[in-house]
Short mmCIF file of C-alpha atoms in Angstrom, two decimals:
data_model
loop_
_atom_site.label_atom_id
_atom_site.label_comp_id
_atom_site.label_asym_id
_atom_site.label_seq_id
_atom_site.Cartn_x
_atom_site.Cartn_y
_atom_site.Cartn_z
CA UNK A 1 41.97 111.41 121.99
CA UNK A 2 42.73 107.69 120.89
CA UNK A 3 44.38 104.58 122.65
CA UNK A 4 47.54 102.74 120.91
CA UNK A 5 46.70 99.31 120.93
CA UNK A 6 49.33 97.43 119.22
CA UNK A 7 47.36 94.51 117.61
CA UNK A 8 45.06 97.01 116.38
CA UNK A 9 47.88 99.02 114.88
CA UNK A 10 48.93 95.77 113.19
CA UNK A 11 45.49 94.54 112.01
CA UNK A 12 44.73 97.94 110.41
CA UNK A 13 48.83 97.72 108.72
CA UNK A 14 47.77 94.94 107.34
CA UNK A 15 44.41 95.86 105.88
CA UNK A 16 45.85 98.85 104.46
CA UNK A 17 48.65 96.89 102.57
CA UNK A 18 46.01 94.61 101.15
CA UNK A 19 44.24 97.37 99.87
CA UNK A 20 46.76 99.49 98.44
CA UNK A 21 48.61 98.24 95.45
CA UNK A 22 51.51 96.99 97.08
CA UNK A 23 48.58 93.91 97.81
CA UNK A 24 51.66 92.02 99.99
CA UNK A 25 53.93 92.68 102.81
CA UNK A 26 56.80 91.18 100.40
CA UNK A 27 55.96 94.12 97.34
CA UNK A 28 55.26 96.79 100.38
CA UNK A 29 58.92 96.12 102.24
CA UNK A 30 60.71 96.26 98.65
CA UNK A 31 59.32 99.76 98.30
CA UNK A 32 59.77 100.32 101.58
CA UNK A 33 63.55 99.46 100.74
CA UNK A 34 63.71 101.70 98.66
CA UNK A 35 62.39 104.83 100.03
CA UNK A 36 64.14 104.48 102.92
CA UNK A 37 67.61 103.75 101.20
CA UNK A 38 67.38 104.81 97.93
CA UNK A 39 67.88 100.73 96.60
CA UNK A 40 67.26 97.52 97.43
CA UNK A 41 69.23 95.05 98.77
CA UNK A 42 68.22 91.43 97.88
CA UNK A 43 69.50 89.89 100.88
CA UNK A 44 67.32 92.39 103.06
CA UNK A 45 63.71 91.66 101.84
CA UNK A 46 62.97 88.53 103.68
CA UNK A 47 64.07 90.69 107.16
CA UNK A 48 61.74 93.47 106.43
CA UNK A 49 58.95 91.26 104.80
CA UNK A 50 59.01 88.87 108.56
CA UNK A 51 59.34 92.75 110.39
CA UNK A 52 56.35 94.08 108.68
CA UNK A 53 54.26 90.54 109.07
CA UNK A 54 55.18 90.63 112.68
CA UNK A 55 53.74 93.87 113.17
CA UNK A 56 50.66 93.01 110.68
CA UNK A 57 49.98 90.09 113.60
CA UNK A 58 50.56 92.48 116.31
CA UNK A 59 53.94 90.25 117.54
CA UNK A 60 55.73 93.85 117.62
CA UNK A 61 55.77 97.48 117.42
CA UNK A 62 55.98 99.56 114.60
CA UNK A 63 59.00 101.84 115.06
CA UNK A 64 59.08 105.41 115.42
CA UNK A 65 61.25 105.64 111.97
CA UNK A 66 59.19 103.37 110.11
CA UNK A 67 55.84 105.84 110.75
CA UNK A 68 56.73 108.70 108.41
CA UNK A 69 57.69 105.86 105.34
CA UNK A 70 54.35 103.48 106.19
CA UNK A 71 52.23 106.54 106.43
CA UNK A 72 53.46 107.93 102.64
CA UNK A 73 53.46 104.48 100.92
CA UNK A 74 49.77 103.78 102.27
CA UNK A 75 48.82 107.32 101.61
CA UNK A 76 47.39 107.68 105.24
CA UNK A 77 48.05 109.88 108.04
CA UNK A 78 50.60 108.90 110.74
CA UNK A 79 47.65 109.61 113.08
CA UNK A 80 46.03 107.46 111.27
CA UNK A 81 48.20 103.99 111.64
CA UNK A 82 48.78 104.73 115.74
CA UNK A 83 44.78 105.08 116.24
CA UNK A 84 44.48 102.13 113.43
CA UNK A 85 42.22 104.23 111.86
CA UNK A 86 40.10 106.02 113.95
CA UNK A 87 41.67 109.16 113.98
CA UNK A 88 42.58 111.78 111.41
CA UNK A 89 43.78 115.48 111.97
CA UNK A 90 41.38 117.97 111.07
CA UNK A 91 42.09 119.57 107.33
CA UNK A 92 43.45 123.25 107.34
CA UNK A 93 43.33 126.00 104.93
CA UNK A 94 46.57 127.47 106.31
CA UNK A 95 49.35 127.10 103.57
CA UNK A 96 52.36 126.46 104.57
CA UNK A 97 55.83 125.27 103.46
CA UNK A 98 54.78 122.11 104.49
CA UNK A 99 51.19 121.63 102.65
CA UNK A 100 52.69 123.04 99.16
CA UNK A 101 55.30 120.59 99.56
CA UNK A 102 52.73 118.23 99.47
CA UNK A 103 50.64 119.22 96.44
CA UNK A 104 50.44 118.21 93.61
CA UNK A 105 48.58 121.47 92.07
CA UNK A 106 50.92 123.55 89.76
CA UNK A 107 48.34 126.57 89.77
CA UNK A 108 48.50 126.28 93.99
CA UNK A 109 52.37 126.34 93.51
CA UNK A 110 52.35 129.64 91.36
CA UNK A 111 49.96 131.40 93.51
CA UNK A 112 52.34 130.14 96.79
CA UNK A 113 55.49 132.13 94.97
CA UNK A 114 53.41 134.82 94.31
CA UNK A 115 52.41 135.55 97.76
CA UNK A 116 53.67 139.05 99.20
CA UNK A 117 54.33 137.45 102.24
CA UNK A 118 57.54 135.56 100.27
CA UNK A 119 56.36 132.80 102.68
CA UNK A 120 58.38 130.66 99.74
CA UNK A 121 61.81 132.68 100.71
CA UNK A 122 61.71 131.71 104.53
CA UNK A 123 61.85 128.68 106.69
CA UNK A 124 59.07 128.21 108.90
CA UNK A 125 58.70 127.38 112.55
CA UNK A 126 60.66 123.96 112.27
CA UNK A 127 63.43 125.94 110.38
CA UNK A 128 62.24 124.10 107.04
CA UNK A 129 61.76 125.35 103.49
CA UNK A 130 59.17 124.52 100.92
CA UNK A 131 62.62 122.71 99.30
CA UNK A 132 63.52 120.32 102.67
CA UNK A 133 60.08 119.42 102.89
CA UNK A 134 59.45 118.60 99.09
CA UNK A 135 62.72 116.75 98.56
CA UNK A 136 61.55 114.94 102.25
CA UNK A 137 58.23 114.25 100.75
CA UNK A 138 59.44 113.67 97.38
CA UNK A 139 57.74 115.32 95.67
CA UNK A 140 60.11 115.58 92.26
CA UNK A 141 57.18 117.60 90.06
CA UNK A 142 56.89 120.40 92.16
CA UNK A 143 60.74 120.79 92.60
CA UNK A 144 60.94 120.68 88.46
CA UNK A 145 58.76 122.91 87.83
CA UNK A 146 60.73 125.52 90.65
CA UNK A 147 64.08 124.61 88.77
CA UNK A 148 62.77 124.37 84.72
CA UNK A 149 60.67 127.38 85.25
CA UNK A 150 63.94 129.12 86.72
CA UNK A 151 62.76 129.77 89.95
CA UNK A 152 65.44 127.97 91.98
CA UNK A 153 69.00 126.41 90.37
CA UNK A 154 71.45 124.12 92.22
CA UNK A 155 74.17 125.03 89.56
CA UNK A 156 74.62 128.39 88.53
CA UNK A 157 75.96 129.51 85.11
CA UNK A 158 78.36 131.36 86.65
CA UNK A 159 81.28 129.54 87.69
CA UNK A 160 83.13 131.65 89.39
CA UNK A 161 80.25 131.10 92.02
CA UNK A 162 81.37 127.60 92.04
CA UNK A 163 83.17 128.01 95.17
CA UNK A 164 83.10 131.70 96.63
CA UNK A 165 80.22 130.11 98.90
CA UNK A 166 81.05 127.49 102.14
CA UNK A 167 78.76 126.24 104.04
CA UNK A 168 78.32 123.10 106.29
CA UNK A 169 79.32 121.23 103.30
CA UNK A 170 82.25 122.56 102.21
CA UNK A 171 81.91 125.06 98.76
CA UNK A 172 78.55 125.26 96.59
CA UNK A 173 77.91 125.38 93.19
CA UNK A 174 76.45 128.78 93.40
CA UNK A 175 72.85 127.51 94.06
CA UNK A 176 70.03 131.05 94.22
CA UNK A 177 66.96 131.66 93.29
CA UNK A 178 65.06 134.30 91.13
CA UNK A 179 61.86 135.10 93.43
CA UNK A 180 62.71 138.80 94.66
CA UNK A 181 63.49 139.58 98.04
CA UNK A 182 60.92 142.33 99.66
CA UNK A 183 62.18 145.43 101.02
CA UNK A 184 65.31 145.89 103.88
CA UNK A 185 63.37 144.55 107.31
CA UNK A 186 62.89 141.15 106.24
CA UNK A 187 64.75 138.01 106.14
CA UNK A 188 63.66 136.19 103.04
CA UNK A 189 66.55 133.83 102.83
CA UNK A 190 66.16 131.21 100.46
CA UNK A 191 68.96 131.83 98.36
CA UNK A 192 71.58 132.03 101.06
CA UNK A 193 69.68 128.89 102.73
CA UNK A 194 70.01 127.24 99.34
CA UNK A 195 74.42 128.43 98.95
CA UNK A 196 74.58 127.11 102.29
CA UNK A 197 73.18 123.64 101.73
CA UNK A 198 74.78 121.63 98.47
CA UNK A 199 73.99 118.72 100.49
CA UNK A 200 70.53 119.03 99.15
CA UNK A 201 71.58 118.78 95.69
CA UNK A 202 72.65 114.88 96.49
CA UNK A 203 69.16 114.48 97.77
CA UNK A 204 67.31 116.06 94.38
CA UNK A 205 69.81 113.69 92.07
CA UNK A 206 68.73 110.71 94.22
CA UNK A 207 65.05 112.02 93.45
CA UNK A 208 66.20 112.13 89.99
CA UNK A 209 67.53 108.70 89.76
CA UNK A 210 64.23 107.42 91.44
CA UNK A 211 62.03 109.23 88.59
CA UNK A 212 64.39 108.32 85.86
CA UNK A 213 65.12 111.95 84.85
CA UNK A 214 68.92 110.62 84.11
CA UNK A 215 68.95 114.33 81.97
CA UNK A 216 68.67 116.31 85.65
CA UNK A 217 72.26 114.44 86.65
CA UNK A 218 74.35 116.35 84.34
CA UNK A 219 72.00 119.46 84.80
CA UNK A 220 73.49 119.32 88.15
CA UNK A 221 77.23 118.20 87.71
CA UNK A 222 76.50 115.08 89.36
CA UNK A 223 79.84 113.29 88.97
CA UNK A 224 81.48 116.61 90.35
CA UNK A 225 82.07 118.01 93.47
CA UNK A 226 82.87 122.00 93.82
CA UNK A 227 86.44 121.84 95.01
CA UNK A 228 87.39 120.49 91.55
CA UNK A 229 86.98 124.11 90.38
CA UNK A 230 89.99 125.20 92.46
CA UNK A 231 92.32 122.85 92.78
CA UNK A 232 95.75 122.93 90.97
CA UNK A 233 98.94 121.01 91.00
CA UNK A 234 100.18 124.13 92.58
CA UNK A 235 100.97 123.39 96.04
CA UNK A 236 98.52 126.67 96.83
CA UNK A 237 95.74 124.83 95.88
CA UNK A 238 96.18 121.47 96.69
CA UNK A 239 93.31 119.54 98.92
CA UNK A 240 95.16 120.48 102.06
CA UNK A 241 92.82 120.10 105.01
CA UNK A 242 89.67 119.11 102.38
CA UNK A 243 87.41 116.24 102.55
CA UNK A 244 84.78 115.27 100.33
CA UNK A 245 81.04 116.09 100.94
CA UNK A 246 79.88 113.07 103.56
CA UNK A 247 75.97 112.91 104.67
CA UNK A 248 73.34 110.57 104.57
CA UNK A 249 72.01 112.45 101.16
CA UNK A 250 75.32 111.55 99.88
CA UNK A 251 75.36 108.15 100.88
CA UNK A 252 71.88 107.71 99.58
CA UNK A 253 72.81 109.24 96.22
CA UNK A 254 75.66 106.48 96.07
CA UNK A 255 73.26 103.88 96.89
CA UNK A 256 70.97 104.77 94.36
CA UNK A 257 73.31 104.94 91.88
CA UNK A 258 74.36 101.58 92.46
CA UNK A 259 71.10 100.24 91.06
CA UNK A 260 70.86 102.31 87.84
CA UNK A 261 71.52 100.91 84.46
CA UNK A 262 75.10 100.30 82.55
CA UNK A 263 73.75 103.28 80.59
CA UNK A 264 73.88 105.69 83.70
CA UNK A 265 76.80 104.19 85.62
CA UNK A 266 78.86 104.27 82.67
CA UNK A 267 78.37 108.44 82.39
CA UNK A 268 80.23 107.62 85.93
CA UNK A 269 83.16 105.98 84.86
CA UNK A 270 84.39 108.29 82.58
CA UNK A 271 86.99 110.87 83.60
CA UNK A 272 86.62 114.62 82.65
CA UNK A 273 88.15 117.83 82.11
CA UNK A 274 87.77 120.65 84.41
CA UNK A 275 89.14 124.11 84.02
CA UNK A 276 90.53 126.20 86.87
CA UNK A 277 88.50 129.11 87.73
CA UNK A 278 91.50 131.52 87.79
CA UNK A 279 94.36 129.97 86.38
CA UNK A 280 94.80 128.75 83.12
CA UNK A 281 95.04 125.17 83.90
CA UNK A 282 92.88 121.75 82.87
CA UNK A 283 93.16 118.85 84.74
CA UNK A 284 91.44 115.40 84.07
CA UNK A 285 89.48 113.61 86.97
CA UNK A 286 86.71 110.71 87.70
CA UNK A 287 84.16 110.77 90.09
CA UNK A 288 85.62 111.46 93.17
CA UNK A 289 83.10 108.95 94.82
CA UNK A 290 84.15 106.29 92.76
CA UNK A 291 85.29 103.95 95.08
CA UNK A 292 82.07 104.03 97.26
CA UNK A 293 80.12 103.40 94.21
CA UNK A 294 82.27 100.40 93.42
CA UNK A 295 82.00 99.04 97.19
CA UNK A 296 78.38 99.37 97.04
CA UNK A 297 77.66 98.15 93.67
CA UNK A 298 80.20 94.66 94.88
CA UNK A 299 77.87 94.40 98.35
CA UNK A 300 75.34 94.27 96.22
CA UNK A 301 76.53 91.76 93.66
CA UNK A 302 75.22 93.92 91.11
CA UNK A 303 75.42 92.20 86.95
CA UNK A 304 78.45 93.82 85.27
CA UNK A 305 80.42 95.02 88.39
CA UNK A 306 83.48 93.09 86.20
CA UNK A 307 83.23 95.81 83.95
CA UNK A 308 83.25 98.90 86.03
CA UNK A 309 85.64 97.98 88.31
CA UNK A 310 88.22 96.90 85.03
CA UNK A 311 86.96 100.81 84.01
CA UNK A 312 88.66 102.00 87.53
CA UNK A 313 92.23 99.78 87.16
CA UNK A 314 92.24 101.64 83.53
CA UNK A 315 92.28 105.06 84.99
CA UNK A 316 94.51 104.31 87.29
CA UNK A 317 96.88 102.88 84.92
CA UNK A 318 96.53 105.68 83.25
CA UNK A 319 97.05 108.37 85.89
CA UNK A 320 100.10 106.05 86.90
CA UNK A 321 101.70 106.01 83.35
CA UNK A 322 100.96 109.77 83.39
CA UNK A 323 103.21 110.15 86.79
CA UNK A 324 105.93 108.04 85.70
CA UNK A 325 106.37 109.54 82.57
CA UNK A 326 106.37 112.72 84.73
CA UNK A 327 109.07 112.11 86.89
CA UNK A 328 111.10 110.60 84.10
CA UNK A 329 111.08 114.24 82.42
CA UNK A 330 111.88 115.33 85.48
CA UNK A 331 115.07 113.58 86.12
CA UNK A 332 115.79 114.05 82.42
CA UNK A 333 115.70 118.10 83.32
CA UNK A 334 117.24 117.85 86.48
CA UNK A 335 120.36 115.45 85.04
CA UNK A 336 120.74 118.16 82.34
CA UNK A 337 120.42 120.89 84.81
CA UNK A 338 122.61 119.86 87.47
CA UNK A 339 125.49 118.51 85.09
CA UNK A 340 126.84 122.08 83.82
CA UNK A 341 127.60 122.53 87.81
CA UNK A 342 130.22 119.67 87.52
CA UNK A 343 129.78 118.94 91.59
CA UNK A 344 128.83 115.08 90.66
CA UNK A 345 129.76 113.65 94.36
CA UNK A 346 127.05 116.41 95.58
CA UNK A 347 124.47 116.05 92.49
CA UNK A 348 124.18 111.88 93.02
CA UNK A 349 121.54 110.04 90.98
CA UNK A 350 119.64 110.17 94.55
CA UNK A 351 119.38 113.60 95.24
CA UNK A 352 118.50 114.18 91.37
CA UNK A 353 115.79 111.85 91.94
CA UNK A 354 114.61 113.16 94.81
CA UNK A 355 115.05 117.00 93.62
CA UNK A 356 112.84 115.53 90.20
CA UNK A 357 110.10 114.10 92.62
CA UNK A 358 109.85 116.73 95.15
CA UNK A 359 106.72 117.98 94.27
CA UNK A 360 104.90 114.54 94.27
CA UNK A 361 101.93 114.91 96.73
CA UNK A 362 99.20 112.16 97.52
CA UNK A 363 96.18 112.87 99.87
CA UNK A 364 94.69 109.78 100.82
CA UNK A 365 91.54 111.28 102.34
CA UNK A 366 90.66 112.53 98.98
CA UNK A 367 92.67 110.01 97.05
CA UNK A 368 94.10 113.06 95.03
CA UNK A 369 97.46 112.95 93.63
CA UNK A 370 99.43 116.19 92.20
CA UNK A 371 102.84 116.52 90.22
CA UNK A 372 104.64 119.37 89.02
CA UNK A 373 107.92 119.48 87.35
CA UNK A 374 110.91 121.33 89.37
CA UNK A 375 111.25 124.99 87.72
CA UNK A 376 115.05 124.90 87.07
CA UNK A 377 115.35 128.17 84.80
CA UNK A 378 112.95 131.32 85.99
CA UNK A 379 111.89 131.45 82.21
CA UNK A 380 110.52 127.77 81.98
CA UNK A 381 107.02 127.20 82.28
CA UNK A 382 105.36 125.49 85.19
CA UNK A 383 104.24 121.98 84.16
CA UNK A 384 101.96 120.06 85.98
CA UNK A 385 98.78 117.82 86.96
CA UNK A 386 96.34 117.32 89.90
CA UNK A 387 94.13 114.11 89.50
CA UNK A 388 92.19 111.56 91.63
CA UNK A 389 92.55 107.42 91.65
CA UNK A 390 90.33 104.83 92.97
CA UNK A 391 90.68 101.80 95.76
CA UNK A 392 88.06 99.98 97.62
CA UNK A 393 88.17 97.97 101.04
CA UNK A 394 85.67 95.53 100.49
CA UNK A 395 86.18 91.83 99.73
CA UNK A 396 83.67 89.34 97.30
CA UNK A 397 83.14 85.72 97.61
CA UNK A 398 83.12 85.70 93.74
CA UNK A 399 86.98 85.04 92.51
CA UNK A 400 86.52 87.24 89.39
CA UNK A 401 85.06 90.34 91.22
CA UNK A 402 88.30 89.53 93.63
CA UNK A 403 90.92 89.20 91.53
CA UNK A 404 89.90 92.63 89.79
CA UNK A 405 89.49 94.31 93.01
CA UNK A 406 93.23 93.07 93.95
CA UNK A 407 94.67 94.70 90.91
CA UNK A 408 92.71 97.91 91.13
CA UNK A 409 94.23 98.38 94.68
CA UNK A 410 97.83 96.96 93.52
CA UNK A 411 97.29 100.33 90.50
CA UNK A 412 96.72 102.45 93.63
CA UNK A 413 99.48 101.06 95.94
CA UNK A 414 101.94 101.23 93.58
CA UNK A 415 101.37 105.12 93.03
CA UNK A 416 100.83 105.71 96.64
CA UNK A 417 104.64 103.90 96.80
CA UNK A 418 106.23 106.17 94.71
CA UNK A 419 104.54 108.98 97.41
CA UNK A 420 106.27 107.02 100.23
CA UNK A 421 109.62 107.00 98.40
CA UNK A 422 109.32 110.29 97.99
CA UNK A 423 108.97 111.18 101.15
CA UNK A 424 111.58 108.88 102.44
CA UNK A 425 114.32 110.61 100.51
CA UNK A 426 113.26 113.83 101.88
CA UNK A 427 113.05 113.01 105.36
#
């Protein structure tokens, strides 16, 4: 047993800070920063520098959040800081999900998947795997060596696996793992734990990010979301009632994202082609978290914003050029079409407009926009495309950042307009 004295807690804080290499509350609260949020934000150091000094003096309490990031950044025990060091738990030989997590051993990490108990395969008595804890403790090695030695994947080869499994978050990307199951009478779950769960992939790319391994983002499709694998400018498979993955591994992912280099953020910026699992259909996209990236990257006035955000109003020029071209075809076809019938007073320029544009859809949740032509004949071909665009709602003091912001969202108003029209002329 131990007593919590508070200005023992912060006396012991502060003589573990000057003796770890952090040296100063200012260097310890920037990595603090950035474990707990994936980046730093310039304009938050100075709070958390005076919060940590505060509790260094014994002026306040260390909070119950704070415990688990002090106690890895000073490589002590959370019993440790509340006893201010005069209390440590007792080593055990027991491995568990949690203590392989936390090694740093590769030979302990092959003997752990070895185990006939598959104690790897099954959450334990918090309902945690060996992969919550390590991507909790961060511990990126280990979790490389499960995926490059094939033991786990996030992204399966397969892709018609890209979306036959839904979970909490919506569709996976067919995530498994090779370690064999034991015999019927046993749960060994891991792989259906792992399908269930593409959340953690956010949470290994932010771990990624942090260690620089920019190669592990497009190992795991990290400017894609599963749902792009099935969606078609068929009404069928249009984003009806979808919304896109939303966590605090996802928002953490954005945030670290936000810090990385031109380089990185660039790979971001740049649409791509997908392919439809079962029909025969490609359709061009960007990020789909585009806009959160921007709005994050403007909060924090990150160098070159200009450039990404002038990146955005492109593609959304271009997805707007691509839908007016669209409907024009589409009048072109219907005017043709509806002028052998000879019933002019019924066939008006508005209902040929509005029979061209019927299949305009816009889903603002998403922010994806579909088109496909009206079939006239039965022996035409169905001609189409399903795409995303980008806006942002947040403002910037600086007048360049501003003005580009204002035209990105004028790109995106003026094709969620021609939605509206739409609409109106079917109502």
């Amino acid at each position: 047993m131990f007593t919590v004295d508070k200005k023992e807690i912060g006396q012991h804080i502060a003589d573990l800070i000057s003796e770890s290499r952090f040296k100063s509350a200012r260097q310890f609260g920037i990595e603090y920063l950035k474990v707990r949020y994936g980046s730093v934000n310039v304009d938050a150091i100075s709070n958390i520098q005076n919060r940590i000094c505060q509790i260094s003096k014994g002026n306040k309490w260390i909070q119950i959040e704070d415990l688990p990031i002090f106690a890895e950044l000073l490589e002590v025990s959370i019993e440790d800081i509340i006893s201010a060091g005069n209390f440590s738990p007792k080593a055990s030989n027991r491995v568990t999900n949690y203590s392989i997590a936390h090694s740093n051993n590769p030979e302990v990490w092959k003997d752990y998947i070895q185990r006939k108990d598959k104690l790897v395969l099954n959450p334990d008595e918090y309902n945690k795997t060996v992969i919550d804890y390590a991507l909790e403790a961060g511990n990126y090695p280990f979790l490389k060596y499960l995926i490059d030695s094939n033991y786990i994947w996030f992204v399966d080869d397969n892709k018609q696996e890209y979306h036959e499994s839904f979970g909490k978050y919506g569709a996976c990307f067919g995530a498994g793992t090779s370690i064999k199951r034991r015999d019927s009478g046993y749960i060994d779950n891991l792989e259906i734990w792992l399908k269930d769960k593409d959340d953690l992939r956010f949470r290994l790319m932010s771990l990624a990010i942090k260690n620089k391994d920019f190669d592990m983002l497009d190992c795991m499709h990290a400017r894609e979301v599963p749902m792009l694998y099935k969606l078609s400018h068929l009404y069928m498979w249009h984003p009806h009632e979808y919304k896109l993955p939303q966590s605090k591994n996802t928002n953490q992912f954005i945030n670290s994202l936000a810090s990385c280099t031109n380089t990185t953020l660039s790979y971001f910026f740049e649409p791509f082609t997908i392919e439809h699992n079962y029909r025969n259909e490609k359709n061009t996209f960007i990020f789909p978290y585009a806009g959160m990236l921007l709005e994050q990257m403007i909060k924090q006035k990150k160098h070159n914003t200009s450039l990404f955000i002038s990146k955005a109003i492109k593609y959304n020029k271009d997805v707007l050029n691509l839908l007016n071209n669209a409907i024009d075809d589409s009048i072109k076809a219907c005017n043709a079409y509806y002028e052998r019938l000879n019933h002019h007073n019924v066939y008006n320029e508005q209902f040929i407009k509005a029979e061209a544009m019927r299949d305009l859809y816009l889903y603002p949740e998403t922010d994806f926009v579909s088109f496909t032509s009206p079939r006239l004949l039965g022996t035409e071909a169905i001609k189409g495309f399903i795409t995303n665009i980008i806006h942002v709602n947040v403002k910037s003091y600086d007048p360049e950042i501003q003005f580009l912001i204002n035209e990105l969202n004028v790109t995106y108003e003026s094709i969620h307009k021609l939605y509206i029209e739409k609409e109106a002329k079917h109502v």
